[in-house]
Short mmCIF file of C-alpha atoms and ligand atoms in Angstrom, two decimals:
data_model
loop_
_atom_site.label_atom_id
_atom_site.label_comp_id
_atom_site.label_asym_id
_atom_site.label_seq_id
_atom_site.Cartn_x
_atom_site.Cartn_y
_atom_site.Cartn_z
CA UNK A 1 17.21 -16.74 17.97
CA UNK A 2 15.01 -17.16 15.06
CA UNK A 3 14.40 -15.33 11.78
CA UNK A 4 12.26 -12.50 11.28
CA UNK A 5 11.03 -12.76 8.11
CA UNK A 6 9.97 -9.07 6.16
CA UNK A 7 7.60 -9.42 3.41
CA UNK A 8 8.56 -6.06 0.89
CA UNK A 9 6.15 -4.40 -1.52
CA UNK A 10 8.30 -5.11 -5.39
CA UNK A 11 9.25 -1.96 -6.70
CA UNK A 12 9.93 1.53 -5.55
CA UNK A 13 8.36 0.76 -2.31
CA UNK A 14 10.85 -2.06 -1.55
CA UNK A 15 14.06 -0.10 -2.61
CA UNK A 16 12.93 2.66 -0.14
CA UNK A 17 12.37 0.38 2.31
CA UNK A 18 16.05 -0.95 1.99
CA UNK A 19 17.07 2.64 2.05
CA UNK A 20 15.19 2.89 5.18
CA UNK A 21 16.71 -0.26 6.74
CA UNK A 22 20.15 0.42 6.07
CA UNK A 23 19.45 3.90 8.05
CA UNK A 24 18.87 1.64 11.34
CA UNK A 25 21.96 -1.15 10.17
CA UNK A 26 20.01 -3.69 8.51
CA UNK A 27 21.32 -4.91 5.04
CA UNK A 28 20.76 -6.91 2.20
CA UNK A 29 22.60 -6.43 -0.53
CA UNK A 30 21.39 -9.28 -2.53
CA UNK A 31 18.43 -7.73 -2.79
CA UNK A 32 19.54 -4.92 -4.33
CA UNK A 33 20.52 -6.77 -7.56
CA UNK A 34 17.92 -6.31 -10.24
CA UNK A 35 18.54 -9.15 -12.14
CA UNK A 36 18.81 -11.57 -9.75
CA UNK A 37 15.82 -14.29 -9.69
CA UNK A 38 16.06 -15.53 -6.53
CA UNK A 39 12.89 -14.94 -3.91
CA UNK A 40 14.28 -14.88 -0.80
CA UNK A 41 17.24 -13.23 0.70
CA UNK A 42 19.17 -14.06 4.22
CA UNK A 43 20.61 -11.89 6.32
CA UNK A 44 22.56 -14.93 7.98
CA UNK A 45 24.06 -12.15 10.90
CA UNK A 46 20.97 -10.40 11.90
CA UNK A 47 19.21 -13.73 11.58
CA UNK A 48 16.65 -11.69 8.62
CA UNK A 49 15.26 -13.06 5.93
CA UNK A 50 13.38 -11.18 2.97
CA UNK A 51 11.27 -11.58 0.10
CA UNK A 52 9.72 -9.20 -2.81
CA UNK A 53 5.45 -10.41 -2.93
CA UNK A 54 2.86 -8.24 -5.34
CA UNK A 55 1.42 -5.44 -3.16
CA UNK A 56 -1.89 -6.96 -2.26
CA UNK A 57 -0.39 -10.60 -1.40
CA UNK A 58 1.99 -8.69 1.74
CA UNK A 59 -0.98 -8.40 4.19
CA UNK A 60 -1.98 -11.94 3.02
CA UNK A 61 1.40 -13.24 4.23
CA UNK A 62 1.10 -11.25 7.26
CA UNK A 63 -1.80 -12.45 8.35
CA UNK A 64 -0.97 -16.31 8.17
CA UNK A 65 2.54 -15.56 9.67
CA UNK A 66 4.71 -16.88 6.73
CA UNK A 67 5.76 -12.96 7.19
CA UNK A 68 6.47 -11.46 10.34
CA UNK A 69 6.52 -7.88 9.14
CA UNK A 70 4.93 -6.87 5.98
CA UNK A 71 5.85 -3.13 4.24
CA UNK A 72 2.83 -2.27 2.40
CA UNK A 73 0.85 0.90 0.78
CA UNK A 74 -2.17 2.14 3.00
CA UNK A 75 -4.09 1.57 -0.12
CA UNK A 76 -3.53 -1.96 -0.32
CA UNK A 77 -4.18 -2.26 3.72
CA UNK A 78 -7.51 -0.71 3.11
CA UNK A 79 -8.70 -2.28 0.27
CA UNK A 80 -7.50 -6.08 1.39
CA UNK A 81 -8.81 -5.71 5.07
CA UNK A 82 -6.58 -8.25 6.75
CA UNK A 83 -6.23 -9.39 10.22
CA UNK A 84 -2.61 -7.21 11.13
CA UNK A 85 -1.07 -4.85 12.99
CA UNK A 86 -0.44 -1.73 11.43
CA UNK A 87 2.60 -0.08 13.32
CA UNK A 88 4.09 2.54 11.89
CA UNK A 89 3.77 5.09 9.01
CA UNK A 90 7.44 5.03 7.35
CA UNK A 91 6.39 8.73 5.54
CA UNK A 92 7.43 7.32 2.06
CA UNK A 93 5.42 6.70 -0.84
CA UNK A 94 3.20 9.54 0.03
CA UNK A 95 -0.15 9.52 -2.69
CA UNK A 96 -3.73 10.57 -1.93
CA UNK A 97 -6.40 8.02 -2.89
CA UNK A 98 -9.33 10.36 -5.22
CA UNK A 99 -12.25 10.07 -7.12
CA UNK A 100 -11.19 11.66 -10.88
CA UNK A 101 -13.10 12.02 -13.76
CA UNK A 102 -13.57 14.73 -16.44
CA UNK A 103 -15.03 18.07 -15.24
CA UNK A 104 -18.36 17.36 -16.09
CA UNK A 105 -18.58 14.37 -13.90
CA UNK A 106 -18.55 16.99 -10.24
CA UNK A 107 -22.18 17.45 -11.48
CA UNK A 108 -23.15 13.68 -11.54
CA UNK A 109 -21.30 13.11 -8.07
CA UNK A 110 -22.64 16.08 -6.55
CA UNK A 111 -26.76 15.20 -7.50
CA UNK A 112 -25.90 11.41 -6.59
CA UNK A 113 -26.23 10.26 -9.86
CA UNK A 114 -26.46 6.65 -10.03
CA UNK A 115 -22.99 6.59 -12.21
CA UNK A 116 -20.23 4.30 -12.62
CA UNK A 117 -16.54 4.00 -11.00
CA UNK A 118 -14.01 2.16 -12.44
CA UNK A 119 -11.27 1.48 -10.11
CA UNK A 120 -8.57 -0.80 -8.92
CA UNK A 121 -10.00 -0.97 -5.36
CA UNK A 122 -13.21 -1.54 -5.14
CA UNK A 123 -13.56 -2.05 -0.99
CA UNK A 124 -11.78 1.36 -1.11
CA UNK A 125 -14.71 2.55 -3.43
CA UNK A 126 -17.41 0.80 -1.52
CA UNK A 127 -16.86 1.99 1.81
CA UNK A 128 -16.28 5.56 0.31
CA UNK A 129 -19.75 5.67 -1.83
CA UNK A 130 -21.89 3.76 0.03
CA UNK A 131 -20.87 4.19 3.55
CA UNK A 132 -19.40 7.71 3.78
CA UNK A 133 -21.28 9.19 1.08
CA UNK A 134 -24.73 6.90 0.97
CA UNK A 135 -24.49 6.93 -2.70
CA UNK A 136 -25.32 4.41 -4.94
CA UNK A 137 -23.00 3.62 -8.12
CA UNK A 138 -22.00 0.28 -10.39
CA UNK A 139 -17.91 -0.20 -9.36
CA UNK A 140 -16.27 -1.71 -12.06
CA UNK A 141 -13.23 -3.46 -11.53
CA UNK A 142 -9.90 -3.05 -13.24
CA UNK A 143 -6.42 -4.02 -12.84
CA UNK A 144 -4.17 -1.25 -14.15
CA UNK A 145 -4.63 1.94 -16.30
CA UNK A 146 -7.90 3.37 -14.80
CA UNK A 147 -7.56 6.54 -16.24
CA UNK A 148 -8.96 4.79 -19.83
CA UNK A 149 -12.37 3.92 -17.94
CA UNK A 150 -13.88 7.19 -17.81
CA UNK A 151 -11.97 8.43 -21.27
CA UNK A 152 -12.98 5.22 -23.63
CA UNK A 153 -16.93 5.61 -21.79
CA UNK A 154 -16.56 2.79 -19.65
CA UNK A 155 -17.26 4.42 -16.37
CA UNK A 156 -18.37 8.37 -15.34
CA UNK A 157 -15.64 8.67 -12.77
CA UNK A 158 -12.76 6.13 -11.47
CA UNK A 159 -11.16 5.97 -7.93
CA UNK A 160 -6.99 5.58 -8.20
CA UNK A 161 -3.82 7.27 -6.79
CA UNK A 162 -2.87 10.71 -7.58
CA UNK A 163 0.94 10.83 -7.13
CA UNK A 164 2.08 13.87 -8.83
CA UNK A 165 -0.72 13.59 -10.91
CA UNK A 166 0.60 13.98 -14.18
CA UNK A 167 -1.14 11.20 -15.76
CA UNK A 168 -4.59 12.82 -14.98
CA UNK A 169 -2.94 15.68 -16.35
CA UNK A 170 -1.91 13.94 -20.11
CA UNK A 171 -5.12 12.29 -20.16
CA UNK A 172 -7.61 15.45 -19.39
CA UNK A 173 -8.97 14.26 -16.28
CA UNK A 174 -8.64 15.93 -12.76
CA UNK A 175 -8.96 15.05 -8.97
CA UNK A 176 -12.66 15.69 -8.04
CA UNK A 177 -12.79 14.74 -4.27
CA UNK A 178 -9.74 13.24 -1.95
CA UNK A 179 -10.68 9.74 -0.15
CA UNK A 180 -7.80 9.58 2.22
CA UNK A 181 -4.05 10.36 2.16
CA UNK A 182 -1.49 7.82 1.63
CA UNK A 183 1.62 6.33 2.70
CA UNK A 184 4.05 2.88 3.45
CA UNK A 185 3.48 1.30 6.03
CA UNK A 186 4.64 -1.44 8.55
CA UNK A 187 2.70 -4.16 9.39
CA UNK A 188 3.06 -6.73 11.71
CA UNK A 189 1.77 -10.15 11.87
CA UNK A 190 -0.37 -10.37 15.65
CA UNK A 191 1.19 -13.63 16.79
CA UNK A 192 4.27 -12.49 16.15
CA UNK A 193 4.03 -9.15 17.85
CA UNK A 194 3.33 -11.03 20.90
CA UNK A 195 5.87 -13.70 20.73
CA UNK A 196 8.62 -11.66 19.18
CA UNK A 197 7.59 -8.45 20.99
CA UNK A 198 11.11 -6.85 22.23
CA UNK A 199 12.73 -7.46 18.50
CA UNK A 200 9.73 -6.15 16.90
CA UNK A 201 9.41 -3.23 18.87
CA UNK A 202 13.17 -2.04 19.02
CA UNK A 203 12.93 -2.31 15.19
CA UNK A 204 9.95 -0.23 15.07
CA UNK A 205 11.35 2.36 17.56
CA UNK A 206 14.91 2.86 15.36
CA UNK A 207 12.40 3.06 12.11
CA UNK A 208 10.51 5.92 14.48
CA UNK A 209 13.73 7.57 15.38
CA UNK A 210 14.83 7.62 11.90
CA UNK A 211 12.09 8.50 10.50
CA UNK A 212 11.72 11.79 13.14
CA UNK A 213 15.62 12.56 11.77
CA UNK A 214 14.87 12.52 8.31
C1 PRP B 1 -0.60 4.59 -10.52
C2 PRP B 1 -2.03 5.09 -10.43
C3 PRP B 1 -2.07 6.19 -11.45
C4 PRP B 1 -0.67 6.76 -11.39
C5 PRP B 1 -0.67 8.01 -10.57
O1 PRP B 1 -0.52 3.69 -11.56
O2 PRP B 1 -2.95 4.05 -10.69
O3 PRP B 1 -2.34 5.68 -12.72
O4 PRP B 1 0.16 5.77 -10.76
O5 PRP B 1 0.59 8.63 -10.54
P1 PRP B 1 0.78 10.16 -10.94
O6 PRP B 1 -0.25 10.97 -10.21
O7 PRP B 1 2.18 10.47 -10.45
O8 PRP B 1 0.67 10.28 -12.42
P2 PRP B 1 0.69 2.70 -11.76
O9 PRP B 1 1.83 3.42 -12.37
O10 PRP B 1 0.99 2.02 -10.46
O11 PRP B 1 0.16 1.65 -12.81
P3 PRP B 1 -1.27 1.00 -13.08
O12 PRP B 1 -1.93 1.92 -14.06
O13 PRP B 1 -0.96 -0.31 -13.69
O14 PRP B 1 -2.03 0.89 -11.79
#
């Protein structure tokens, strides 16, 4: 038998995926260690291996196969556009993707005012103004702290995750329209569902089952 490697999101996404595993008997306690340096981890047993990547890189490694199974945000499958599978909706890391802004911005985005969105994801951004909404607007890309752009007067309005939405909150700003709601996911890499197909889809059928418990 060989290894099915799982490519996991670093962070809170990967430590609920473990959570998750463990549910359906797959382990890795190495992983759990936060101190450790190591990349990969083997499940020697269950012939598994595992590694932590940066959100955005999982689909990557999907797609060329040096992951089997990727566990990735919607967000990031959206805005990287990558030839996968997506399989199954695990139901954590629930977030809505939303245009926010300060009040006075609903005006400019209701008149389709050419304005500017500052944003983390700008495919995400794209597709939604242009295609859904045939507006035109300047998207500015950023890498982290959005909510400055529209507070230091770099852009009108921004497009981010709203988790609990406290930091919209503490910074005056507020959602003004909902993209898309958001989630983990499992993604699989499509020569791998074919070749590995009965250990893939047993694993994603105990993931269902536990999921449909929970
Ligand atoms: C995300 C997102 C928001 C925040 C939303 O940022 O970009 O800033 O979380 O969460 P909330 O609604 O619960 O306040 P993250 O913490 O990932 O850091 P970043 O600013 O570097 O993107």
């Amino acid at each position: 038998m060989r290894y099915l490697t799982f490519a996991l999101t670093k962070g809170r996404l990967a430590d609920k995926t473990l959570d998750m595993l463990e549910k359906i008997g797959i382990t890795c306690e190495e992983m759990r260690d936060k101190d450790t340096r190591k990349l990969i981890f083997v499940n020697e047993e269950q012939k598994l291996k595992f590694f932590l990547a940066k959100g955005p890189d999982v689909p990557t490694y999907v797609e060329y196969g040096a992951a089997d199974i990727g566990v990735v945000g919607k967000d990031t499958i959206l805005e990287e556009n990558r030839q996968i599978y997506e399989v199954l909706d695990l139901g954590f890391g629930k977030c809505r993707m939303c245009v926010c802004g300060p009040s006075k911005a609903e005006e400019l985005l209701k008149h389709h005012q050419l304005i500017r969105v500052a944003t983390k994801y700008p495919n995400i951004a794209k597709d939604y103004f242009y295609d859904k909404k045939h507006q035109t607007v300047e998207i500015i890309k950023l890498n982290g702290s959005i909510e400055l752009a529209p507070i230091v007067g770099l852009s009108e309005v921004i497009v981010d995750i709203v988790e609990t939405g406290s930091t919209l909150k503490e910074n005056g700003l507020s959602v003004l329209e909902e993209i898309c709601q958001l989630s983990a996911r499992m993604v699989v890499n499509q020569v791998s569902m074919k070749m590995e197909n009965e250990r893939i889809s047993r694993l994603i059928q105990r993931l269902r089952d536990v999921r449909q418990q929970s």
